[in-house]
XYZ file of N, CA and C in Angstrom:
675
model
N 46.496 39.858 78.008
C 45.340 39.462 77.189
C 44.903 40.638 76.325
N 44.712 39.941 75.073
C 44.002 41.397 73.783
C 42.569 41.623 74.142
N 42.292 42.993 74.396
C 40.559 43.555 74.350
C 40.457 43.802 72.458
N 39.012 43.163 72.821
C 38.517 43.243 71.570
C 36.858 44.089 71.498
N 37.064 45.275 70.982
C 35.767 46.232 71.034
C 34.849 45.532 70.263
N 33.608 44.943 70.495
C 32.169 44.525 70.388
C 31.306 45.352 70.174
N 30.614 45.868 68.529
C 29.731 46.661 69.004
C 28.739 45.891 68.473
N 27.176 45.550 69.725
C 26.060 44.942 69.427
C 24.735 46.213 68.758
N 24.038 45.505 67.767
C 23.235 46.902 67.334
C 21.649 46.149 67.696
N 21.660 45.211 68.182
C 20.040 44.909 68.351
C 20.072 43.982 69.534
N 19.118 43.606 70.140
C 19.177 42.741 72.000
C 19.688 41.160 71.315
N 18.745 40.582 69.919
C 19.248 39.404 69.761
C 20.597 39.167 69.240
N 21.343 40.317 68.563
C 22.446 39.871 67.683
C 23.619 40.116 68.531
N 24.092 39.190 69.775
C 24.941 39.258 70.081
C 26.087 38.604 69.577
N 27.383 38.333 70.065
C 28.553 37.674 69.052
C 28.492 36.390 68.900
N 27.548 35.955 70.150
C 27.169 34.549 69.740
C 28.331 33.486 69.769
N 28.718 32.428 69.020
C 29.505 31.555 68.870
C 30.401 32.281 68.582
N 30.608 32.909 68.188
C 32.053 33.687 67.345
C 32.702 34.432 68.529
N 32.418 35.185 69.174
C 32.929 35.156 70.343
C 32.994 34.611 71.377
N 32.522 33.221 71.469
C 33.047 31.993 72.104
C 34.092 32.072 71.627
N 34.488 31.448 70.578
C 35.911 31.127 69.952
C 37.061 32.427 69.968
N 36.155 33.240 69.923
C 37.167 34.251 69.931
C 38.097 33.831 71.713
N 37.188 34.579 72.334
C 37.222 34.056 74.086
C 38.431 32.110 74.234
N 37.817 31.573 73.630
C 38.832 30.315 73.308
C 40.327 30.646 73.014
N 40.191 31.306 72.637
C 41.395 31.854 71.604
C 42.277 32.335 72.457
N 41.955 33.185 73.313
C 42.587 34.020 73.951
C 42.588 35.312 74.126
N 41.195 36.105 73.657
C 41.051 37.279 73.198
C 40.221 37.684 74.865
N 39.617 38.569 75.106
C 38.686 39.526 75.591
C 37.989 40.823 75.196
N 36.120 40.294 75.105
C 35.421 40.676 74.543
C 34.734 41.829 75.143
N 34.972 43.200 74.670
C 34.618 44.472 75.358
C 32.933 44.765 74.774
N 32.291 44.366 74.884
C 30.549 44.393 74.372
C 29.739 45.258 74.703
N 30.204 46.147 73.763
C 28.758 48.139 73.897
C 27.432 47.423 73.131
N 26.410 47.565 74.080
C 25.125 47.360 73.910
C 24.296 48.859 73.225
N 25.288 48.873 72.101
C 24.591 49.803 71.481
C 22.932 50.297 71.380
N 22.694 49.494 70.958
C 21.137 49.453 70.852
C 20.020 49.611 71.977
N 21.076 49.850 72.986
C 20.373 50.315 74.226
C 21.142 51.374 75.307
N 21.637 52.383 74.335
C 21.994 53.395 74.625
C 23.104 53.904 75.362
N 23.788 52.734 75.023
C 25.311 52.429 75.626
C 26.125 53.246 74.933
N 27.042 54.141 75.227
C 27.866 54.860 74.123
C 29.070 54.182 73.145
N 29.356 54.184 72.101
C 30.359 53.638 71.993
C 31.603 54.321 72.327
N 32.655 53.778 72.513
C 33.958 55.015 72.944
C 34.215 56.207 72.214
N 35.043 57.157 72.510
C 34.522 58.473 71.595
C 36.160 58.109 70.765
N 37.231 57.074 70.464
C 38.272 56.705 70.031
C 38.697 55.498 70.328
N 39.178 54.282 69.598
C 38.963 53.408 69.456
C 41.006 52.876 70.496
N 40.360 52.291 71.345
C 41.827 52.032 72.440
C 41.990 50.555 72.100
N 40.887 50.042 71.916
C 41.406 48.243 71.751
C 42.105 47.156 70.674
N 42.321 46.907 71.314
C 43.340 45.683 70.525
C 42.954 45.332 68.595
N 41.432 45.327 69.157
C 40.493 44.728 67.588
C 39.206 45.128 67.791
N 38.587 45.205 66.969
C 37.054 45.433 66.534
C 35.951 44.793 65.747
N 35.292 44.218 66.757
C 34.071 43.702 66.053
C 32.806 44.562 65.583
N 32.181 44.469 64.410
C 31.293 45.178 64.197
C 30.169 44.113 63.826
N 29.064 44.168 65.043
C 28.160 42.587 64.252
C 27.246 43.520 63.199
N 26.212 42.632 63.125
C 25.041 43.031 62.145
C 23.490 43.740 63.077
N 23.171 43.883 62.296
C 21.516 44.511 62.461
C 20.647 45.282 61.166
N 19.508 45.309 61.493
C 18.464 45.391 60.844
C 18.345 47.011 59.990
N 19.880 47.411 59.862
C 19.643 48.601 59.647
C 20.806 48.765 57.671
N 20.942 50.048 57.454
C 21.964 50.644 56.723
C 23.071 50.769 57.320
N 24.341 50.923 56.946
C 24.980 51.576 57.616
C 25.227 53.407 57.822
N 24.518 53.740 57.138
C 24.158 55.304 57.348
C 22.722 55.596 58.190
N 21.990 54.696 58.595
C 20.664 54.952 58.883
C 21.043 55.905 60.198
N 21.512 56.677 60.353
C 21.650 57.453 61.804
C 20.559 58.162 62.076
N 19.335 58.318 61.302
C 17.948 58.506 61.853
C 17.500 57.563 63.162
N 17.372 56.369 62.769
C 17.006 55.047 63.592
C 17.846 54.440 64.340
N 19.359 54.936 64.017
C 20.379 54.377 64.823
C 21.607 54.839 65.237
N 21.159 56.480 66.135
C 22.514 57.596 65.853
C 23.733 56.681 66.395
N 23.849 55.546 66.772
C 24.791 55.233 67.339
C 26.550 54.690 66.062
N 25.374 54.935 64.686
C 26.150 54.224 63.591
C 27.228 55.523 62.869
N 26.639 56.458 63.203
C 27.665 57.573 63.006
C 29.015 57.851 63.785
N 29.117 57.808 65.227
C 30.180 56.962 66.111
C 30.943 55.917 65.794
N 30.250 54.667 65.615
C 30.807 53.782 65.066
C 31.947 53.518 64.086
N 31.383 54.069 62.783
C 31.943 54.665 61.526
C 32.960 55.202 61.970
N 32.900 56.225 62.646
C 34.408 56.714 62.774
C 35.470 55.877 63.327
N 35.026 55.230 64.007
C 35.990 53.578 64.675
C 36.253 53.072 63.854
N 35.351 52.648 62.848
C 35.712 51.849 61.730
C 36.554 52.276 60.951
N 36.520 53.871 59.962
C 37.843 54.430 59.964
C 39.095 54.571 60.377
N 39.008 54.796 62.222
C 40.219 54.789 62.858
C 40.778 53.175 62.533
N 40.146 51.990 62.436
C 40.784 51.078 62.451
C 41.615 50.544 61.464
N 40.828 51.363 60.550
C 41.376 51.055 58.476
C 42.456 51.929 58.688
N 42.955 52.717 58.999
C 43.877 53.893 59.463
C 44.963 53.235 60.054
N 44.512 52.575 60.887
C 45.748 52.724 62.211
C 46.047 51.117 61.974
N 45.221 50.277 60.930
C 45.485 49.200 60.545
C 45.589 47.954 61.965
N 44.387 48.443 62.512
C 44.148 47.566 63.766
C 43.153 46.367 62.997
N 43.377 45.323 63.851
C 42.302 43.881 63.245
C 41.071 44.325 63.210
N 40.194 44.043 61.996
C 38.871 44.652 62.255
C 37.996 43.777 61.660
N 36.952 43.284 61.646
C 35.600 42.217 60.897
C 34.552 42.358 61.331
N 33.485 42.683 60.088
C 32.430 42.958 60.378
C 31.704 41.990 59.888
N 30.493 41.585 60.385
C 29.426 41.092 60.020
C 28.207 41.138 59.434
N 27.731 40.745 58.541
C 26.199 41.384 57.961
C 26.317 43.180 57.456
N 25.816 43.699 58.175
C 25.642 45.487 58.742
C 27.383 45.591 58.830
N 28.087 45.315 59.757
C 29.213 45.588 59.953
C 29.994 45.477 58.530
N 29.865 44.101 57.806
C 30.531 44.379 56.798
C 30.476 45.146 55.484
N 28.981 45.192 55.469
C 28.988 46.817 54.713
C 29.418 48.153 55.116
N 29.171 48.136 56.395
C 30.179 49.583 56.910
C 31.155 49.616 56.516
N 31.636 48.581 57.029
C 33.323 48.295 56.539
C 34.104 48.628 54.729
N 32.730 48.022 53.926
C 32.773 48.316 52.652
C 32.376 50.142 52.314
N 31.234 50.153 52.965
C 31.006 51.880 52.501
C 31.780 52.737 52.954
N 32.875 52.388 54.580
C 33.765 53.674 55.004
C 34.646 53.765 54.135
N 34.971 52.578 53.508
C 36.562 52.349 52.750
C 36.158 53.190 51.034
N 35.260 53.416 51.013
C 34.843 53.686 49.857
C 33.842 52.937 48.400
N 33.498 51.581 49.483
C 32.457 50.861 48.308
C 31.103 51.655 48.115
N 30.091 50.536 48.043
C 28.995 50.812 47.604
C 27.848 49.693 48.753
N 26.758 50.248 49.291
C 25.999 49.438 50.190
C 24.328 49.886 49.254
N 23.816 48.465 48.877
C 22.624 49.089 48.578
C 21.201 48.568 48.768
N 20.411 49.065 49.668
C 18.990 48.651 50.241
C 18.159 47.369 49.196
N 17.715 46.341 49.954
C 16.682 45.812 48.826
C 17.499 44.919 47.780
N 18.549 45.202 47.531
C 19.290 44.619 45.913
C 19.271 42.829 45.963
N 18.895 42.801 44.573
C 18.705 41.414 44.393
C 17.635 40.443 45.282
N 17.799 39.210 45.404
C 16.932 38.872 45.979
C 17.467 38.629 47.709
N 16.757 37.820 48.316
C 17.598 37.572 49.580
C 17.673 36.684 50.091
N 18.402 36.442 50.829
C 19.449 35.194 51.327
C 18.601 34.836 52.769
N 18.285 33.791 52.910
C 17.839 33.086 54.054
C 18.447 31.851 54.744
N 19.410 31.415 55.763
C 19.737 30.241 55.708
C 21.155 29.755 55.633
N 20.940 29.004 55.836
C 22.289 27.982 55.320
C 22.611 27.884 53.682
N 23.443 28.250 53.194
C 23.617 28.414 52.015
C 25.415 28.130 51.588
N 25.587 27.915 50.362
C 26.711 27.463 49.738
C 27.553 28.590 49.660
N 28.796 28.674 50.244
C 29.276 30.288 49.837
C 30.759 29.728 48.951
N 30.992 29.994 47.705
C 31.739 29.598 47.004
C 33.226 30.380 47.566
N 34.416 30.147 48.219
C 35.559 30.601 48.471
C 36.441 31.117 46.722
N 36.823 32.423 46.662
C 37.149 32.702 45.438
C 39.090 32.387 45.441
N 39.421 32.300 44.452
C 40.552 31.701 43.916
C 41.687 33.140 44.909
N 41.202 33.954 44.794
C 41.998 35.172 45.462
C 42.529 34.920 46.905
N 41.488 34.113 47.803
C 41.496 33.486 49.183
C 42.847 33.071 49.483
N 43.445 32.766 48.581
C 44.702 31.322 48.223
C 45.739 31.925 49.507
N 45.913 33.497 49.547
C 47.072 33.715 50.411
C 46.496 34.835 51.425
N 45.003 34.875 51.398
C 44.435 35.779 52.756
C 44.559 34.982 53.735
N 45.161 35.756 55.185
C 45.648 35.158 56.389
C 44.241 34.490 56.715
N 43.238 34.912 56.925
C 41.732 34.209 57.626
C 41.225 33.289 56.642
N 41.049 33.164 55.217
C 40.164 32.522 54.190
C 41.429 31.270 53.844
N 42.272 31.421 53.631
C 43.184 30.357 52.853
C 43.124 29.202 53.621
N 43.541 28.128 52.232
C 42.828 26.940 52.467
C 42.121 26.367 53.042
N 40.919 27.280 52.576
C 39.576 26.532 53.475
C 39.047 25.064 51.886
N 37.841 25.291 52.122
C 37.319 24.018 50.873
C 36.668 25.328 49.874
N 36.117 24.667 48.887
C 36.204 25.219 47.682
C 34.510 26.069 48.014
N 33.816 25.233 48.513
C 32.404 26.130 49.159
C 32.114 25.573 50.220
N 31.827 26.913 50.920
C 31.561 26.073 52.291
C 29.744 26.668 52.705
N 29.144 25.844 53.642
C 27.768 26.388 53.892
C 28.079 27.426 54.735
N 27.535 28.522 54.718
C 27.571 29.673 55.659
C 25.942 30.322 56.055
N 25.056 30.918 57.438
C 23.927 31.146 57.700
C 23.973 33.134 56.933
N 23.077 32.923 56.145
C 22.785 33.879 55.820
C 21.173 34.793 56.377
N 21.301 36.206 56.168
C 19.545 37.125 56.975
C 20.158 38.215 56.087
N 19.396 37.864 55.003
C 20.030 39.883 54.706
C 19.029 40.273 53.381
N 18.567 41.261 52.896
C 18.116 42.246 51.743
C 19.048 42.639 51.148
N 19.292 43.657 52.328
C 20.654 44.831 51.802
C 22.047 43.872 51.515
N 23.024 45.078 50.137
C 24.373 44.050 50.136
C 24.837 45.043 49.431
N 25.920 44.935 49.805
C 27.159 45.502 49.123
C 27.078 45.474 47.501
N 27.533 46.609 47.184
C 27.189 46.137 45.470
C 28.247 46.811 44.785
N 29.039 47.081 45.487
C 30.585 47.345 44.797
C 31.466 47.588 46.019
N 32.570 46.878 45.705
C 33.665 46.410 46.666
C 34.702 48.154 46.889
N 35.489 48.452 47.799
C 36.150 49.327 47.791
C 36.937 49.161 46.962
N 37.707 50.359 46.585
C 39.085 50.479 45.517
C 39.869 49.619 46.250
N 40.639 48.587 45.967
C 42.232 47.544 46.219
C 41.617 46.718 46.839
N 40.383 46.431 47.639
C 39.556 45.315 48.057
C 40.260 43.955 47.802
N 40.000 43.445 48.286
C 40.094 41.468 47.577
C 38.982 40.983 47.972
N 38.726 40.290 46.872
C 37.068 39.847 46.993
C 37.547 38.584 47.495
N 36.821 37.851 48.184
C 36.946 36.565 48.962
C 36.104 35.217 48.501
N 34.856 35.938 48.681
C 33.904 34.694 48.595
C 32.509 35.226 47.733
N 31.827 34.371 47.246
C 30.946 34.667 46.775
C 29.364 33.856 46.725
N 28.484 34.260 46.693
C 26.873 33.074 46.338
C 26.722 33.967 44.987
N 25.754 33.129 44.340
C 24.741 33.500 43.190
C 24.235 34.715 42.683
N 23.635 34.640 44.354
C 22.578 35.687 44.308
C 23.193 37.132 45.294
N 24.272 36.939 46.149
C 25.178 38.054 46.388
C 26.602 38.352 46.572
N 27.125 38.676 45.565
C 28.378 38.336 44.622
C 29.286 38.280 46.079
N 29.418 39.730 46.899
C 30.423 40.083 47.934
C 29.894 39.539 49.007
N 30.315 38.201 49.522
C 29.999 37.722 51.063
C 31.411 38.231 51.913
N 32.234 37.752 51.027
C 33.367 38.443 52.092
C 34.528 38.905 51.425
N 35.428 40.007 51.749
C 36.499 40.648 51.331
C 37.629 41.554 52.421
N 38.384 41.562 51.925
C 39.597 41.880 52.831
C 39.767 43.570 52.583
N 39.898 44.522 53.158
C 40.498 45.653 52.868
C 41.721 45.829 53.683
N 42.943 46.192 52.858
C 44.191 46.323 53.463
C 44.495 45.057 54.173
N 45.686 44.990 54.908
C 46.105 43.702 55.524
C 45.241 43.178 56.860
N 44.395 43.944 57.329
C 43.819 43.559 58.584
C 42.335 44.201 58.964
N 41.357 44.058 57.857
C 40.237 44.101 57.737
C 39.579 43.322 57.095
N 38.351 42.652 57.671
C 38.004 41.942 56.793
C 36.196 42.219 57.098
N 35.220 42.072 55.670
C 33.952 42.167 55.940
C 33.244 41.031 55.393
N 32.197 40.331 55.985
C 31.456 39.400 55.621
C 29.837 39.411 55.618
N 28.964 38.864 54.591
C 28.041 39.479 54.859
C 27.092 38.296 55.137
N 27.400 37.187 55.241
C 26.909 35.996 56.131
C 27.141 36.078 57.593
N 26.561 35.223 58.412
C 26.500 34.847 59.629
C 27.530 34.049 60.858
N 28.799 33.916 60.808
C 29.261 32.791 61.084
C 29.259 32.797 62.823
N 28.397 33.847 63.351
C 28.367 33.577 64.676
C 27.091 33.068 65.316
N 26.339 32.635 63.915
C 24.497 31.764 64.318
C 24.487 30.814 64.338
N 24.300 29.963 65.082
C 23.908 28.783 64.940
C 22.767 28.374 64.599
N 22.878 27.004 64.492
C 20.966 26.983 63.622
C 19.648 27.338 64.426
N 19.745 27.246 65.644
C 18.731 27.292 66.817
C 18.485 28.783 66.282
N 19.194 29.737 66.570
C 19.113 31.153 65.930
C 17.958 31.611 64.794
N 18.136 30.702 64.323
C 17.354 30.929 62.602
C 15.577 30.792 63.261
N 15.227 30.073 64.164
C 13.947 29.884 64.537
C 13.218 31.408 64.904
N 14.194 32.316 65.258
C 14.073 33.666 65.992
C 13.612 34.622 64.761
N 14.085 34.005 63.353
C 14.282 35.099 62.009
C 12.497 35.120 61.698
N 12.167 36.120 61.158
C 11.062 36.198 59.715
C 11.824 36.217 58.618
N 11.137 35.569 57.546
C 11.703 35.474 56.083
C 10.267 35.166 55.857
N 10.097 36.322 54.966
C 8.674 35.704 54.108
C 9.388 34.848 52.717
N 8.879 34.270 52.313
C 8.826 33.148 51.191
C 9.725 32.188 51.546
N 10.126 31.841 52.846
C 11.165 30.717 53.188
C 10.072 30.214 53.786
N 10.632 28.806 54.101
C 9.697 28.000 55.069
C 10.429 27.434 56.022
N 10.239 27.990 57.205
C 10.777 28.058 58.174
C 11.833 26.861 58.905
N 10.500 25.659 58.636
C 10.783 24.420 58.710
C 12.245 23.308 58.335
N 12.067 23.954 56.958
C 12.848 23.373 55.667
C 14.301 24.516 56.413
N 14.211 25.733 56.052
C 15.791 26.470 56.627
C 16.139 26.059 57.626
N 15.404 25.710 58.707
C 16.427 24.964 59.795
C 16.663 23.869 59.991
N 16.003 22.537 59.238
C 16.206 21.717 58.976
C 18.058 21.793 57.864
N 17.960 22.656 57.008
C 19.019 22.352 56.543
C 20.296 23.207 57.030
N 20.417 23.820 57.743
C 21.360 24.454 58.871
C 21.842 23.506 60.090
N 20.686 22.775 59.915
C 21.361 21.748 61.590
C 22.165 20.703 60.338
N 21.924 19.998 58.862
C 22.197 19.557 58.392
C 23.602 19.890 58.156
N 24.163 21.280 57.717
C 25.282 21.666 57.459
C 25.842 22.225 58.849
N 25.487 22.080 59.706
C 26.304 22.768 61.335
C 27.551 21.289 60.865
N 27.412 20.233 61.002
C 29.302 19.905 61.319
C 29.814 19.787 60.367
N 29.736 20.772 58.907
C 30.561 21.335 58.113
C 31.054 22.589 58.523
N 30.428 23.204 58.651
C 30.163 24.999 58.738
C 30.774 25.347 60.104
N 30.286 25.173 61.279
C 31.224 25.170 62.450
C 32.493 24.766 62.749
N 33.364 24.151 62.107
C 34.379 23.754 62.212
C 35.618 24.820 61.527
N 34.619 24.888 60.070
C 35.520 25.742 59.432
C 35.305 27.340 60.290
N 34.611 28.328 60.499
C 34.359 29.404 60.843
C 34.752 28.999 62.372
N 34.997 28.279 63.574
C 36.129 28.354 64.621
C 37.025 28.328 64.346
N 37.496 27.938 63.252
C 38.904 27.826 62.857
C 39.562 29.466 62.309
N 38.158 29.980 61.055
C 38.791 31.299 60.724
C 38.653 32.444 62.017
N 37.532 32.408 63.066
C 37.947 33.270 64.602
C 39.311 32.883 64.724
N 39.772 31.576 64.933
C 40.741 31.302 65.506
C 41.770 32.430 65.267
N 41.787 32.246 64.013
C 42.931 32.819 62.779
C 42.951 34.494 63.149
N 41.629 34.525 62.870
C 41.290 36.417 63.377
C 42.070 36.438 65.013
N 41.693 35.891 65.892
C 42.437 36.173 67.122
C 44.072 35.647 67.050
N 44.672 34.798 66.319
C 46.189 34.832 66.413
C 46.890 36.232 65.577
N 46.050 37.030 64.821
C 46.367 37.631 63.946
C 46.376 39.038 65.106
N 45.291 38.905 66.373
C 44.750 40.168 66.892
C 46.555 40.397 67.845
Protein backbone atom coordinates (compact mmCIF):
# COMPACT_ATOMS: atom_id res chain seq x y z
CA UNK A 1 0.00 0.00 0.00
CA UNK A 2 1.20 3.82 -1.06
CA UNK A 3 1.65 6.36 2.13
CA UNK A 4 0.51 9.51 1.28
CA UNK A 5 2.02 12.61 3.50
CA UNK A 6 -1.06 14.89 4.73
CA UNK A 7 -0.18 18.10 5.88
CA UNK A 8 -3.32 19.70 7.94
CA UNK A 9 -2.75 23.60 8.76
CA UNK A 10 -5.94 24.38 10.87
CA UNK A 11 -8.30 21.77 13.39
CA UNK A 12 -11.26 22.24 10.71
CA UNK A 13 -9.44 21.71 7.37
CA UNK A 14 -8.93 18.23 7.38
CA UNK A 15 -8.79 16.08 3.92
CA UNK A 16 -12.22 15.55 4.33
CA UNK A 17 -13.90 13.69 1.35
CA UNK A 18 -10.86 13.72 -0.69
CA UNK A 19 -9.18 11.54 1.39
CA UNK A 20 -12.00 9.28 1.64
CA UNK A 21 -11.53 8.61 -1.95
CA UNK A 22 -8.17 8.76 -1.80
CA UNK A 23 -8.36 5.80 1.12
CA UNK A 24 -11.03 4.13 -1.57
CA UNK A 25 -8.52 4.09 -3.92
CA UNK A 26 -6.07 2.36 -2.30
CA UNK A 27 -3.79 4.89 -0.91
CA UNK A 28 -2.80 5.49 2.97
CA UNK A 29 -3.17 8.71 4.57
CA UNK A 30 -0.10 9.85 6.81
CA UNK A 31 -1.92 13.18 8.59
CA UNK A 32 0.69 15.83 10.48
CA UNK A 33 -1.58 17.97 12.50
CA UNK A 34 0.41 20.75 11.81
CA UNK A 35 -1.39 23.34 13.38
CA UNK A 36 -0.98 21.79 16.56
CA UNK A 37 2.50 21.40 16.78
CA UNK A 38 3.05 18.23 15.17
CA UNK A 39 6.36 18.33 13.24
CA UNK A 40 6.36 17.78 9.78
CA UNK A 41 9.15 15.19 8.67
CA UNK A 42 12.52 16.81 8.39
CA UNK A 43 12.56 14.88 4.40
CA UNK A 44 9.89 13.81 2.56
CA UNK A 45 9.86 9.45 2.54
CA UNK A 46 6.27 9.03 1.15
CA UNK A 47 4.81 7.81 -1.71
CA UNK A 48 2.74 11.41 -2.38
CA UNK A 49 1.90 14.61 -0.80
CA UNK A 50 -0.95 16.37 0.17
CA UNK A 51 -0.80 19.93 0.98
CA UNK A 52 -4.49 21.15 2.17
CA UNK A 53 -5.42 24.79 2.70
CA UNK A 54 -5.61 27.34 5.56
CA UNK A 55 -6.12 30.73 6.54
CA UNK A 56 -2.70 31.77 5.91
CA UNK A 57 0.17 32.88 2.98
CA UNK A 58 2.30 30.58 2.05
CA UNK A 59 5.31 32.45 3.49
CA UNK A 60 3.47 33.58 6.65
CA UNK A 61 6.12 31.69 8.92
CA UNK A 62 5.47 34.42 11.56
CA UNK A 63 1.93 32.77 12.36
CA UNK A 64 2.78 29.50 10.97
CA UNK A 65 6.59 28.38 11.37
CA UNK A 66 5.43 25.14 10.33
CA UNK A 67 5.14 26.51 6.46
CA UNK A 68 8.82 26.95 6.12
CA UNK A 69 9.33 22.97 6.63
CA UNK A 70 6.74 22.30 4.52
CA UNK A 71 8.06 24.26 1.52
CA UNK A 72 10.96 22.41 1.52
CA UNK A 73 8.80 19.10 0.97
CA UNK A 74 7.15 20.78 -1.52
CA UNK A 75 10.41 21.39 -3.33
CA UNK A 76 11.74 17.94 -2.59
CA UNK A 77 8.64 16.71 -4.36
CA UNK A 78 8.91 19.05 -7.62
CA UNK A 79 12.54 17.60 -7.58
CA UNK A 80 12.27 14.12 -7.10
CA UNK A 81 8.99 14.35 -9.21
CA UNK A 82 6.91 12.51 -6.55
CA UNK A 83 2.80 12.95 -6.90
CA UNK A 84 2.02 16.12 -5.27
CA UNK A 85 -1.58 18.46 -4.97
CA UNK A 86 -2.27 21.13 -3.16
CA UNK A 87 -5.25 22.77 -2.14
CA UNK A 88 -6.36 26.40 -1.55
CA UNK A 89 -2.91 27.49 0.61
CA UNK A 90 -1.29 24.34 -0.69
CA UNK A 91 -1.78 25.27 -4.16
CA UNK A 92 -0.23 28.47 -3.98
CA UNK A 93 2.76 27.03 -2.28
CA UNK A 94 2.96 24.82 -4.88
CA UNK A 95 2.77 27.87 -7.36
CA UNK A 96 5.23 30.23 -5.30
CA UNK A 97 8.01 27.25 -4.64
CA UNK A 98 8.05 26.55 -8.40
CA UNK A 99 8.54 30.08 -9.04
CA UNK A 100 4.97 31.85 -9.54
CA UNK A 101 3.44 34.59 -7.93
CA UNK A 102 0.88 34.36 -4.62
CA UNK A 103 -0.88 37.58 -3.81
CA UNK A 104 -2.86 38.68 -0.49
CA UNK A 105 -6.40 40.30 -0.96
CA UNK A 106 -6.32 40.22 -5.04
CA UNK A 107 -9.45 40.67 -6.76
CA UNK A 108 -12.53 39.96 -5.28
CA UNK A 109 -13.44 36.64 -3.47
CA UNK A 110 -14.80 33.49 -4.07
CA UNK A 111 -17.42 32.02 -1.74
CA UNK A 112 -19.19 28.76 -2.57
CA UNK A 113 -20.12 26.66 -5.11
CA UNK A 114 -19.12 28.19 -8.20
CA UNK A 115 -18.62 27.43 -12.05
CA UNK A 116 -14.97 26.55 -12.71
CA UNK A 117 -14.50 26.67 -16.49
CA UNK A 118 -11.96 23.46 -17.48
CA UNK A 119 -9.35 25.15 -20.03
CA UNK A 120 -8.77 23.65 -23.54
CA UNK A 121 -5.03 22.70 -22.26
CA UNK A 122 -6.80 19.95 -19.76
CA UNK A 123 -7.36 17.84 -23.09
CA UNK A 124 -4.19 15.51 -22.24
CA UNK A 125 -3.49 16.27 -18.29
CA UNK A 126 -3.56 12.78 -16.59
CA UNK A 127 -6.12 14.21 -13.56
CA UNK A 128 -8.29 17.09 -15.60
CA UNK A 129 -8.92 15.36 -19.09
CA UNK A 130 -12.15 14.80 -20.19
CA UNK A 131 -13.94 16.12 -17.57
CA UNK A 132 -17.16 18.62 -18.83
CA UNK A 133 -16.53 21.92 -20.09
CA UNK A 134 -17.36 23.68 -16.39
CA UNK A 135 -17.80 22.06 -13.62
CA UNK A 136 -19.17 23.55 -10.02
CA UNK A 137 -16.31 23.47 -7.62
CA UNK A 138 -16.58 24.92 -3.44
CA UNK A 139 -14.59 27.80 -3.27
CA UNK A 140 -13.07 30.14 0.55
CA UNK A 141 -10.35 32.23 -0.55
CA UNK A 142 -9.02 36.25 -0.81
CA UNK A 143 -5.60 35.34 -1.55
CA UNK A 144 -4.68 33.80 -5.29
CA UNK A 145 -2.16 33.12 -7.31
CA UNK A 146 -1.54 35.80 -9.78
CA UNK A 147 1.02 34.41 -12.00
CA UNK A 148 1.50 30.81 -12.83
CA UNK A 149 5.19 29.30 -12.67
CA UNK A 150 7.52 29.29 -15.78
CA UNK A 151 6.22 25.84 -18.10
CA UNK A 152 3.04 25.65 -15.79
CA UNK A 153 -0.19 24.44 -17.64
CA UNK A 154 -2.96 26.33 -16.69
CA UNK A 155 -5.99 24.04 -16.18
CA UNK A 156 -8.98 25.72 -15.13
CA UNK A 157 -10.27 28.91 -14.63
CA UNK A 158 -13.46 31.39 -12.92
CA UNK A 159 -13.97 35.09 -13.76
CA UNK A 160 -12.94 36.42 -10.95
CA UNK A 161 -9.70 34.01 -10.33
CA UNK A 162 -8.05 33.21 -13.50
CA UNK A 163 -5.62 30.12 -11.83
CA UNK A 164 -7.96 27.52 -10.01
CA UNK A 165 -5.87 24.82 -11.13
CA UNK A 166 -2.52 23.96 -12.94
CA UNK A 167 -0.08 21.28 -13.40
CA UNK A 168 3.71 21.82 -12.78
CA UNK A 169 5.90 19.19 -14.43
CA UNK A 170 4.35 15.71 -14.91
CA UNK A 171 3.21 15.06 -11.32
CA UNK A 172 2.15 18.16 -9.56
CA UNK A 173 -0.75 19.62 -9.52
CA UNK A 174 -2.29 22.94 -7.57
CA UNK A 175 -5.86 23.94 -7.09
CA UNK A 176 -7.26 26.73 -5.51
CA UNK A 177 -10.90 25.53 -4.95
CA UNK A 178 -12.14 23.04 -2.51
CA UNK A 179 -12.82 19.59 -3.78
CA UNK A 180 -12.53 17.95 -0.38
CA UNK A 181 -15.83 20.18 1.20
CA UNK A 182 -18.78 19.22 1.11
CA UNK A 183 -21.66 21.51 1.43
CA UNK A 184 -22.38 20.87 5.22
CA UNK A 185 -18.73 22.42 5.51
CA UNK A 186 -19.66 25.80 4.11
CA UNK A 187 -22.09 26.38 7.30
CA UNK A 188 -18.64 26.46 9.43
CA UNK A 189 -17.22 29.51 6.84
CA UNK A 190 -17.60 33.54 7.50
CA UNK A 191 -17.94 35.40 4.25
CA UNK A 192 -19.03 38.82 4.76
CA UNK A 193 -21.24 39.93 1.77
CA UNK A 194 -22.44 36.28 1.04
CA UNK A 195 -25.54 35.11 2.49
CA UNK A 196 -25.05 32.28 4.09
CA UNK A 197 -28.33 30.79 3.37
CA UNK A 198 -28.36 31.20 -0.43
CA UNK A 199 -24.30 29.56 -0.61
CA UNK A 200 -25.41 26.50 0.84
CA UNK A 201 -28.43 26.21 -0.60
CA UNK A 202 -26.62 26.23 -3.91
CA UNK A 203 -23.73 23.74 -3.03
CA UNK A 204 -26.20 21.03 -1.88
CA UNK A 205 -27.78 22.01 -5.38
CA UNK A 206 -24.54 21.27 -7.32
CA UNK A 207 -23.14 18.27 -4.81
CA UNK A 208 -24.42 15.43 -7.54
CA UNK A 209 -22.56 17.25 -10.21
CA UNK A 210 -19.43 18.21 -8.40
CA UNK A 211 -18.85 15.01 -6.31
CA UNK A 212 -18.77 12.67 -8.86
CA UNK A 213 -16.46 14.44 -10.98
CA UNK A 214 -13.67 15.36 -8.13
CA UNK A 215 -13.88 11.28 -6.80
CA UNK A 216 -13.14 10.51 -9.95
CA UNK A 217 -10.04 13.12 -10.38
CA UNK A 218 -8.66 11.61 -6.45
CA UNK A 219 -9.24 8.55 -8.11
CA UNK A 220 -6.90 9.45 -10.98
CA UNK A 221 -4.37 11.23 -8.44
CA UNK A 222 -4.13 7.82 -6.51
CA UNK A 223 -3.71 5.43 -9.75
CA UNK A 224 -1.09 7.87 -10.80
CA UNK A 225 0.47 7.69 -6.89
Amino acid sequence: MRDVLVVQNSRSGGPGRWGGWLEEAGLRLDVVHAYDDEPVPDRLRHDAMIMLGGGYLPGDDDRAPWLAPTRKLVAEALAAEVPLFGICLGGQMIAEVAGGEVTADAGAPENGSLPVTIRPEAADDPLFHDLPGVVPAIEHHVDAITALPPGAVWLAETARCPYQAFRVGGRAWGVQFHPEVPPARIREWRADGFDPDEVYARAVADEPVSAPIWREVAHRFAGLV
